[in-house]
Amino acid sequence: MSTFLEQFDDLFIVNIPAREEAGEDSMFGAVTGSRAAAGAFDGCGGMGARKYPMFRQHTGAYMASRCISGAVRDWFFDQAGKDLGGEKEIKEGIRAYVDRAYGVCASYAESGQASRLKGSMIRPFPSTFAMAILEEGHKGSFRVHVLWAGDSRVYLLNGQGLAQLSVDDTRSTDALWALRNDPPMTNVFSSDGRYSLHYTSLEIPLPFAVFAASDGCFAYLPTPMDFENLLLKAMMEEERPVLFEKRLREDFGRIRQDDTTFAWMSAGFGSYPAMQSRLKERYEILLKNWIRPLEEGGDQAADALWQTYRTSYERYFPHQ
Amino acid sequence: MGSNYKVTYGVDMVFCIDATGSMRPLLDTVKDNALNLYEDFQNIMLEKNKYVEQLRIRIIAFRDYRADKDDAMLVTDFFEIPRQQEDLKKCLDSIVPFGGGDDPEDGLEALAYAMKSDWVREFKKKRHVIAVWTDEGTHEIGYGKAYYPGYPKGMPADFEALSRWWGSASEPGIMDENAKRLLIFAPGKDHWNKLRENWNQVLHYESEAGEGLRDWGYEDILQSICGSI
């Protein structure tokens, strides 16, 4: 077994559609001998509300996320055994696969009646993009490639707590402000090619978990601290990985007001009990410093508490 | 976090309805759409597991200041729906198609009135939606000023000023940049096209000039609004 696989622990995906058979999120997760990837893609329901008869009346948003997850899957497996290269090669490679898939999708779409809907709120086959790729790094660490567009996010969770690795394509990078203001996105994938795919790469010491999440996971909670609490509480209270996954499904299902996709990978812990043990101290700090004061102080306390939490939350923030 | 935490929505909609004579064959459809909107909107949102705690609708019926003088603009306060559904119905029933003079109408003034609405601020998640229904293009804003002494004060001086009212991501105007949405059911002519090309958060359902909108793209528009919330 490769050193990578010896250190790689787990990958699972939770996907909950807001409406059965009509979920506009899609996902991807895979492990090969030397790398693993997890991605969440959120078809944008407002911008992509147009329905296509040739796609069994599914919306542009529904088709877009699936187009992307399929293209990413092809790209990922085609890289098996090859060096991924740097930012340029990875971004160009993914774009080429996605644009090819978009081309097929759009050519079918054009065979239907032209839409009368136009304007800046409409894009052809719009979707967000959030994906993490793990590879072996220097001794005791893994390299994390982070790719994103829109407001789906890639996060890291380790003994220092939750950290956002991607930066939303919205007017502000402040995660609490985003929860309160629900800003429109300024960049999403679209078959017209007018989109940017962002990239950053980090070398992070093991152990840690990294995951991609659509906004259904985090955008309907009161604060970013509540998101970390949801994750760690579920982890601490469940005895086995399968129960942790089931618990997250239940918790996300309880708060969900949107399609929800959560694609998780963990590495370096060695076992689920070891992960619990490693993150237990962090959970206690989170409860003491933020969650209990939030419960006591409510909305009024949230701003000040967020400022004390934010430095750590943004510790890996990429400079755009 | 309490286990019963639920994000609730406050949604305001301002309907700017062309009430000139040429709208006669279409006005009933527009009124029906406005009346059915609450139930249809709420059903779609509940399907998506989203709860709209407050929905308010305001009506602006517009014509042509030069031709229709005092009857050029009817502006109501917000109706809280469903509590004031009957009042909304009475208001809509009172709109009868007449006047209009030449082909273009004063839709831009209606838009200006709509932007200055007393929008909901209280809810964490909110949407401020303006919907314009017309079968014609627009005059330049201020066109009626020279012909009607009662032309409202405080209107934007020109289209550029109106665009600044709408604002952009880099230079917000008087609208809440995160909450605002503009839906236009109109022919692709005059300033409607310019709006579509240059303003953010705009959805234009384009009809043929003079022909009117047969189905008004009601379902498409509804899905777009709900999808963006």
mmCIF file of N, CA and C in Angstrom, chain A residues 44 47 120 123 128 148-151 167-172 177 183-189 194-196 198, chain B residues 168-170 177-178 200-201:
data_model
loop_
_atom_site.group_PDB
_atom_site.id
_atom_site.type_symbol
_atom_site.label_atom_id
_atom_site.label_comp_id
_atom_site.label_asym_id
_atom_site.label_seq_id
_atom_site.Cartn_x
_atom_site.Cartn_y
_atom_site.Cartn_z
ATOM 1 N N CYS A 44 -27.237 26.634 -9.513
ATOM 2 C CA CYS A 44 -27.839 27.879 -8.999
ATOM 3 C C CYS A 44 -29.283 27.996 -9.499
ATOM 4 N N MET A 47 -30.599 31.620 -11.043
ATOM 5 C CA MET A 47 -30.007 31.950 -12.356
ATOM 6 C C MET A 47 -30.283 30.870 -13.393
ATOM 7 N N SER A 120 -29.295 39.965 -16.292
ATOM 8 C CA SER A 120 -28.134 39.632 -15.478
ATOM 9 C C SER A 120 -28.415 38.558 -14.429
ATOM 10 N N ARG A 123 -28.179 32.885 -16.228
ATOM 11 C CA ARG A 123 -26.952 32.359 -16.840
ATOM 12 C C ARG A 123 -27.247 30.956 -17.366
ATOM 13 N N THR A 128 -22.111 26.425 -8.696
ATOM 14 C CA THR A 128 -20.906 26.691 -7.908
ATOM 15 C C THR A 128 -19.945 25.501 -8.062
ATOM 16 N N TRP A 148 -12.380 26.424 -6.269
ATOM 17 C CA TRP A 148 -13.746 26.866 -5.982
ATOM 18 C C TRP A 148 -14.207 27.991 -6.914
ATOM 19 N N ALA A 149 -15.501 28.147 -6.969
ATOM 20 C CA ALA A 149 -16.175 29.274 -7.637
ATOM 21 C C ALA A 149 -17.546 29.406 -6.999
ATOM 22 N N GLY A 150 -17.976 30.641 -6.747
ATOM 23 C CA GLY A 150 -19.294 30.851 -6.144
ATOM 24 C C GLY A 150 -19.233 30.825 -4.622
ATOM 25 N N ASP A 151 -20.315 30.355 -3.979
ATOM 26 C CA ASP A 151 -20.360 30.410 -2.517
ATOM 27 C C ASP A 151 -20.356 29.040 -1.855
ATOM 28 N N VAL A 167 -12.609 31.353 -0.633
ATOM 29 C CA VAL A 167 -13.179 32.690 -0.385
ATOM 30 C C VAL A 167 -14.412 32.861 -1.274
ATOM 31 N N ASP A 168 -15.545 33.161 -0.681
ATOM 32 C CA ASP A 168 -16.789 33.283 -1.461
ATOM 33 C C ASP A 168 -16.660 34.336 -2.557
ATOM 34 N N ASP A 169 -17.281 34.055 -3.681
ATOM 35 C CA ASP A 169 -17.403 35.066 -4.730
ATOM 36 C C ASP A 169 -18.634 35.918 -4.448
ATOM 37 N N THR A 170 -18.522 36.750 -3.439
ATOM 38 C CA THR A 170 -19.586 37.699 -3.105
ATOM 39 C C THR A 170 -18.925 39.024 -2.729
ATOM 40 N N ARG A 171 -19.727 40.011 -2.323
ATOM 41 C CA ARG A 171 -19.180 41.345 -2.060
ATOM 42 C C ARG A 171 -18.273 41.405 -0.844
ATOM 43 N N SER A 172 -18.417 40.471 0.069
ATOM 44 C CA SER A 172 -17.612 40.520 1.291
ATOM 45 C C SER A 172 -17.080 39.133 1.608
ATOM 46 N N TRP A 177 -21.172 38.177 8.144
ATOM 47 C CA TRP A 177 -21.906 39.135 7.308
ATOM 48 C C TRP A 177 -22.679 38.391 6.216
ATOM 49 N N PRO A 183 -25.751 37.589 0.356
ATOM 50 C CA PRO A 183 -25.417 38.366 -0.844
ATOM 51 C C PRO A 183 -25.440 37.531 -2.127
ATOM 52 N N PRO A 184 -25.741 38.168 -3.253
ATOM 53 C CA PRO A 184 -25.698 37.431 -4.522
ATOM 54 C C PRO A 184 -24.260 37.103 -4.916
ATOM 55 N N MET A 185 -24.101 36.045 -5.684
ATOM 56 C CA MET A 185 -22.755 35.651 -6.116
ATOM 57 C C MET A 185 -22.290 36.492 -7.300
ATOM 58 N N THR A 186 -20.994 36.746 -7.342
ATOM 59 C CA THR A 186 -20.428 37.541 -8.430
ATOM 60 C C THR A 186 -19.713 36.667 -9.462
ATOM 61 N N ASN A 187 -19.628 35.367 -9.203
ATOM 62 C CA ASN A 187 -18.950 34.461 -10.137
ATOM 63 C C ASN A 187 -19.470 33.043 -9.918
ATOM 64 N N VAL A 188 -19.931 32.420 -10.987
ATOM 65 C CA VAL A 188 -20.313 31.000 -10.932
ATOM 66 C C VAL A 188 -19.923 30.343 -12.252
ATOM 67 N N PHE A 189 -19.758 29.027 -12.233
ATOM 68 C CA PHE A 189 -19.546 28.293 -13.487
ATOM 69 C C PHE A 189 -20.778 28.476 -14.375
ATOM 70 N N ARG A 194 -18.000 32.391 -19.079
ATOM 71 C CA ARG A 194 -17.630 33.613 -18.347
ATOM 72 C C ARG A 194 -17.562 33.310 -16.842
ATOM 73 N N TYR A 195 -16.541 32.577 -16.463
ATOM 74 C CA TYR A 195 -16.383 32.265 -15.041
ATOM 75 C C TYR A 195 -14.903 32.111 -14.706
ATOM 76 N N SER A 196 -14.591 32.268 -13.428
ATOM 77 C CA SER A 196 -13.229 32.050 -12.952
ATOM 78 C C SER A 196 -13.228 30.857 -12.008
ATOM 79 N N HIS A 198 -11.081 29.484 -9.035
ATOM 80 C CA HIS A 198 -10.011 29.911 -8.115
ATOM 81 C C HIS A 198 -9.245 28.698 -7.585
ATOM 82 N N SER B 168 -24.950 49.315 -8.070
ATOM 83 C CA SER B 168 -24.209 48.148 -8.556
ATOM 84 C C SER B 168 -23.433 47.566 -7.380
ATOM 85 N N ALA B 169 -22.810 46.411 -7.599
ATOM 86 C CA ALA B 169 -22.069 45.771 -6.504
ATOM 87 C C ALA B 169 -20.971 46.698 -5.979
ATOM 88 N N SER B 170 -20.323 47.441 -6.879
ATOM 89 C CA SER B 170 -19.228 48.306 -6.436
ATOM 90 C C SER B 170 -19.730 49.663 -5.937
ATOM 91 N N GLU B 177 -28.397 46.117 -1.881
ATOM 92 C CA GLU B 177 -27.688 45.413 -2.950
ATOM 93 C C GLU B 177 -27.865 43.893 -2.864
ATOM 94 N N ASN B 178 -28.052 43.376 -1.664
ATOM 95 C CA ASN B 178 -28.196 41.927 -1.499
ATOM 96 C C ASN B 178 -29.631 41.468 -1.728
ATOM 97 N N ASN B 200 -27.515 45.167 -12.573
ATOM 98 C CA ASN B 200 -27.389 43.829 -11.995
ATOM 99 C C ASN B 200 -28.730 43.376 -11.400
ATOM 100 N N GLN B 201 -28.837 42.085 -11.202
ATOM 101 C CA GLN B 201 -30.025 41.459 -10.587
ATOM 102 C C GLN B 201 -31.312 41.739 -11.367
#
